[in-house]
Amino acid sequence: MKKLIFVFAIILGITTLAFGQYEDEATRDSLRLMEEMGIPSDWEPSSPEITLPTTDFDEGYINFGRGGAQQVAIDGNYAFVANLGWVEVVDITNPYVPVVIASHPSPGGGNSYDVAVHGNYILVTRTTPGNGALDVYYFDSAVPSLNYIGGYHSETLDQYRDIAVRGNRAFIVTRSGLEVLNIQNIADPSSITLEKYIEIGFHNKGIAVDDRLVYVAGGHGGGLCA
């Protein structure tokens, strides 16, 4: 209670300062208290300033010349881009001079939508009419090369959107829900299995995963499910 009165006294002092009222005894006491605390009489709460970098955001631009970049994942000195009908690997050792070092067309039609990195394996969701597909590529930085090694087709026949990888699981946002896939033996994509499907939301898009929760952003109505 004493702390509350103390804070109220400070607020009262600041408020009355703003209106130029110094007559009442409470205000004088507040001013005296502020002086003892080293707070100047003309003190006002300040907002933190945000300083933007002066970097020219046009630097480091790449025009792939085909498809259309959808999503990107960064791992070390490489950027992996889902580029509609292609998957691109970009060397960003010098971010101002990015260089495409490997690419691969998306197999089986449909468009590459999102990308996630799992060690040397690149997981790419692909939107196909009436179905979802997860394509698995192996990236060899020594060559460099990007090779398609197999994929997984959704058992729920729901269209795939964003993907997040946590441990040995891939969490995939579908148009109307969430799929959890076991990718423990990712070197053999035929071993990928569906652990759980949750039907929730509509026109879902974004996903984020922490240690215990999965967050899904719904495009229709802007909902967030956890």
Short mmCIF file of C-alpha atoms in Angstrom, two decimals:
data_model
loop_
_atom_site.label_atom_id
_atom_site.label_comp_id
_atom_site.label_asym_id
_atom_site.label_seq_id
_atom_site.Cartn_x
_atom_site.Cartn_y
_atom_site.Cartn_z
CA MET A 1 0.00 0.00 0.00
CA LYS A 2 2.82 2.40 0.84
CA LYS A 3 4.45 1.68 -2.53
CA LEU A 4 1.17 2.38 -4.30
CA ILE A 5 0.81 5.75 -2.49
CA PHE A 6 4.44 6.52 -3.34
CA VAL A 7 3.88 5.87 -7.07
CA PHE A 8 0.61 7.82 -7.01
CA ALA A 9 2.38 10.76 -5.44
CA ILE A 10 4.93 10.80 -8.27
CA ILE A 11 2.21 10.55 -10.92
CA LEU A 12 0.28 13.32 -9.22
CA GLY A 13 3.36 15.52 -9.25
CA ILE A 14 3.99 14.90 -12.96
CA THR A 15 0.34 15.41 -13.89
CA THR A 16 0.02 18.70 -12.05
CA LEU A 17 3.28 19.87 -13.57
CA ALA A 18 1.75 19.46 -16.99
CA PHE A 19 -1.07 21.84 -16.02
CA GLY A 20 1.09 24.32 -14.12
CA GLN A 21 -0.65 23.76 -10.79
CA TYR A 22 1.74 24.07 -7.84
CA GLU A 23 -0.58 25.45 -5.15
CA ASP A 24 -1.66 22.39 -3.18
CA GLU A 25 0.55 20.82 -0.57
CA ALA A 26 0.48 17.34 -2.18
CA THR A 27 2.04 18.73 -5.34
CA ARG A 28 4.80 20.48 -3.42
CA ASP A 29 5.52 17.25 -1.54
CA SER A 30 5.65 15.35 -4.83
CA LEU A 31 8.06 17.88 -6.34
CA ARG A 32 10.25 17.68 -3.25
CA LEU A 33 10.24 13.88 -3.46
CA MET A 34 11.16 13.98 -7.15
CA GLU A 35 14.02 16.35 -6.37
CA GLU A 36 15.33 14.01 -3.68
CA MET A 37 15.18 11.13 -6.18
CA GLY A 38 17.12 13.13 -8.74
CA ILE A 39 14.20 13.42 -11.17
CA PRO A 40 14.21 16.83 -12.93
CA SER A 41 11.07 18.89 -12.58
CA ASP A 42 10.53 18.93 -16.35
CA TRP A 43 10.87 15.14 -16.62
CA GLU A 44 8.62 13.34 -19.08
CA PRO A 45 8.48 9.62 -19.89
CA SER A 46 10.58 8.90 -22.96
CA SER A 47 9.97 6.33 -25.69
CA PRO A 48 12.85 4.12 -26.83
CA GLU A 49 14.25 5.18 -30.17
CA ILE A 50 14.52 2.63 -32.95
CA THR A 51 17.47 3.12 -35.27
CA LEU A 52 17.26 1.47 -38.66
CA PRO A 53 20.47 0.32 -40.36
CA THR A 54 21.70 2.53 -43.16
CA THR A 55 22.25 -0.45 -45.45
CA ASP A 56 20.84 -0.09 -48.94
CA PHE A 57 18.18 -2.80 -49.06
CA ASP A 58 18.57 -3.10 -52.84
CA GLU A 59 22.01 -4.64 -52.44
CA GLY A 60 22.36 -8.38 -52.70
CA TYR A 61 19.32 -8.77 -54.94
CA ILE A 62 18.84 -11.88 -57.11
CA ASN A 63 16.40 -12.22 -59.97
CA PHE A 64 16.04 -15.94 -60.61
CA GLY A 65 14.57 -15.34 -64.04
CA ARG A 66 11.99 -18.10 -63.62
CA GLY A 67 9.24 -19.08 -61.23
CA GLY A 68 8.64 -16.81 -58.28
CA ALA A 69 10.35 -16.95 -54.90
CA GLN A 70 7.86 -18.02 -52.22
CA GLN A 71 9.78 -18.78 -49.02
CA VAL A 72 13.39 -18.95 -47.87
CA ALA A 73 15.37 -20.77 -45.16
CA ILE A 74 18.89 -19.87 -44.03
CA ASP A 75 21.49 -22.37 -42.86
CA GLY A 76 25.07 -21.20 -42.41
CA ASN A 77 26.29 -19.57 -45.60
CA TYR A 78 23.42 -20.86 -47.70
CA ALA A 79 19.91 -19.71 -48.47
CA PHE A 80 17.40 -22.28 -49.74
CA VAL A 81 14.54 -20.83 -51.74
CA ALA A 82 11.21 -22.39 -52.69
CA ASN A 83 10.78 -20.83 -56.12
CA LEU A 84 7.45 -22.16 -57.43
CA GLY A 85 8.53 -24.88 -59.87
CA TRP A 86 12.11 -24.87 -58.61
CA VAL A 87 14.24 -25.15 -55.48
CA GLU A 88 17.26 -22.86 -55.48
CA VAL A 89 20.42 -22.84 -53.35
CA VAL A 90 22.14 -19.48 -52.94
CA ASP A 91 25.63 -18.94 -51.53
CA ILE A 92 25.39 -15.94 -49.18
CA THR A 93 28.96 -16.00 -47.87
CA ASN A 94 29.06 -12.44 -49.15
CA PRO A 95 25.44 -11.33 -48.63
CA TYR A 96 25.95 -8.36 -50.94
CA VAL A 97 26.96 -10.67 -53.79
CA PRO A 98 24.69 -13.73 -53.49
CA VAL A 99 25.33 -16.48 -56.02
CA VAL A 100 23.00 -19.28 -57.12
CA ILE A 101 25.08 -22.45 -56.89
CA ALA A 102 22.49 -25.21 -57.34
CA SER A 103 18.87 -25.72 -58.40
CA HIS A 104 16.38 -28.48 -58.99
CA PRO A 105 12.96 -28.49 -60.64
CA SER A 106 10.03 -29.49 -58.46
CA PRO A 107 9.04 -33.07 -59.35
CA GLY A 108 5.56 -34.16 -60.35
CA GLY A 109 4.05 -30.75 -61.05
CA GLY A 110 2.68 -28.31 -58.56
CA ASN A 111 4.52 -25.44 -56.95
CA SER A 112 7.19 -25.41 -54.25
CA TYR A 113 5.73 -23.45 -51.35
CA ASP A 114 7.96 -23.51 -48.24
CA VAL A 115 11.35 -24.86 -47.28
CA ALA A 116 13.07 -26.13 -44.13
CA VAL A 117 16.59 -27.42 -43.47
CA HIS A 118 17.31 -30.64 -41.56
CA GLY A 119 21.06 -31.26 -41.58
CA ASN A 120 22.04 -31.90 -45.20
CA TYR A 121 18.43 -32.57 -46.14
CA ILE A 122 16.17 -29.91 -47.58
CA LEU A 123 12.44 -30.40 -47.04
CA VAL A 124 10.14 -28.56 -49.42
CA THR A 125 6.36 -28.49 -49.29
CA ARG A 126 4.65 -28.57 -52.65
CA THR A 127 1.10 -27.52 -53.37
CA THR A 128 -0.66 -29.85 -55.77
CA PRO A 129 -4.37 -29.85 -56.67
CA GLY A 130 -6.27 -31.89 -54.09
CA ASN A 131 -3.14 -33.18 -52.39
CA GLY A 132 -0.03 -32.17 -50.49
CA ALA A 133 3.51 -33.32 -51.12
CA LEU A 134 6.74 -33.09 -49.17
CA ASP A 135 9.83 -33.27 -51.37
CA VAL A 136 13.18 -34.27 -49.85
CA TYR A 137 16.48 -33.15 -51.36
CA TYR A 138 20.07 -33.83 -50.37
CA PHE A 139 22.43 -30.88 -50.50
CA ASP A 140 26.14 -31.55 -50.97
CA SER A 141 28.05 -28.31 -50.39
CA ALA A 142 31.35 -29.83 -51.57
CA VAL A 143 30.20 -30.19 -55.18
CA PRO A 144 27.85 -28.20 -54.77
CA SER A 145 24.72 -30.08 -55.82
CA LEU A 146 21.06 -30.48 -54.90
CA ASN A 147 19.57 -33.90 -55.54
CA TYR A 148 15.96 -35.05 -55.18
CA ILE A 149 15.86 -38.31 -53.21
CA GLY A 150 12.15 -38.88 -52.72
CA GLY A 151 8.99 -37.55 -51.20
CA TYR A 152 5.85 -38.07 -49.18
CA HIS A 153 2.26 -37.55 -50.31
CA SER A 154 -0.32 -36.47 -47.77
CA GLU A 155 -2.67 -39.18 -46.51
CA THR A 156 -5.22 -36.50 -45.63
CA LEU A 157 -5.32 -35.17 -49.22
CA ASP A 158 -5.05 -31.65 -47.81
CA GLN A 159 -3.04 -28.97 -49.58
CA TYR A 160 0.36 -28.27 -48.01
CA ARG A 161 1.54 -24.79 -47.01
CA ASP A 162 4.28 -23.85 -44.48
CA ILE A 163 6.65 -26.25 -42.74
CA ALA A 164 8.71 -26.22 -39.53
CA VAL A 165 11.13 -28.93 -38.39
CA ARG A 166 11.80 -29.74 -34.75
CA GLY A 167 13.95 -32.74 -33.89
CA ASN A 168 12.70 -35.77 -35.80
CA ARG A 169 9.34 -34.26 -36.65
CA ALA A 170 8.12 -32.07 -39.46
CA PHE A 171 5.10 -29.88 -38.72
CA ILE A 172 3.22 -28.97 -41.87
CA VAL A 173 0.42 -26.44 -42.12
CA THR A 174 -2.29 -27.65 -44.43
CA ARG A 175 -5.13 -25.66 -45.92
CA SER A 176 -7.48 -26.88 -43.19
CA GLY A 177 -5.27 -28.27 -40.46
CA LEU A 178 -1.88 -29.43 -39.22
CA GLU A 179 0.06 -32.60 -40.03
CA VAL A 180 2.83 -33.99 -37.82
CA LEU A 181 5.23 -36.25 -39.70
CA ASN A 182 7.90 -38.55 -38.31
CA ILE A 183 11.11 -37.93 -40.29
CA GLN A 184 13.50 -39.89 -38.08
CA ASN A 185 14.98 -41.75 -41.05
CA ILE A 186 14.87 -38.85 -43.50
CA ALA A 187 17.56 -40.43 -45.70
CA ASP A 188 14.80 -42.80 -46.81
CA PRO A 189 11.79 -40.58 -47.59
CA SER A 190 9.60 -43.67 -48.04
CA SER A 191 9.90 -44.18 -44.26
CA ILE A 192 8.13 -40.87 -43.48
CA THR A 193 4.91 -41.52 -41.57
CA LEU A 194 1.98 -39.44 -40.42
CA GLU A 195 1.86 -39.27 -36.61
CA LYS A 196 -1.07 -36.92 -36.19
CA TYR A 197 -3.48 -34.78 -38.14
CA ILE A 198 -5.45 -31.98 -36.51
CA GLU A 199 -8.27 -30.49 -38.52
CA ILE A 200 -8.40 -26.85 -37.51
CA GLY A 201 -8.68 -23.47 -39.18
CA PHE A 202 -9.16 -22.58 -42.82
CA HIS A 203 -6.75 -21.16 -45.39
CA ASN A 204 -3.96 -21.68 -42.86
CA LYS A 205 -0.54 -20.29 -43.69
CA GLY A 206 2.18 -19.58 -41.10
CA ILE A 207 3.62 -21.84 -38.43
CA ALA A 208 6.01 -21.51 -35.48
CA VAL A 209 7.18 -24.25 -33.11
CA ASP A 210 8.78 -23.99 -29.69
CA ASP A 211 9.65 -26.68 -27.12
CA ARG A 212 6.04 -27.51 -26.25
CA LEU A 213 3.63 -25.71 -28.56
CA VAL A 214 2.86 -25.36 -32.24
CA TYR A 215 1.34 -22.10 -33.43
CA VAL A 216 -0.67 -22.00 -36.63
CA ALA A 217 -1.80 -18.78 -38.28
CA GLY A 218 -5.13 -19.02 -40.09
CA GLY A 219 -5.41 -16.93 -43.24
CA HIS A 220 -9.22 -16.81 -43.04
CA GLY A 221 -10.13 -14.47 -40.19
CA GLY A 222 -6.55 -14.11 -39.00
CA GLY A 223 -6.78 -16.65 -36.16
CA LEU A 224 -3.90 -18.13 -34.18
CA CYS A 225 -4.15 -21.64 -32.77
CA ALA A 226 -1.76 -23.18 -30.27
#
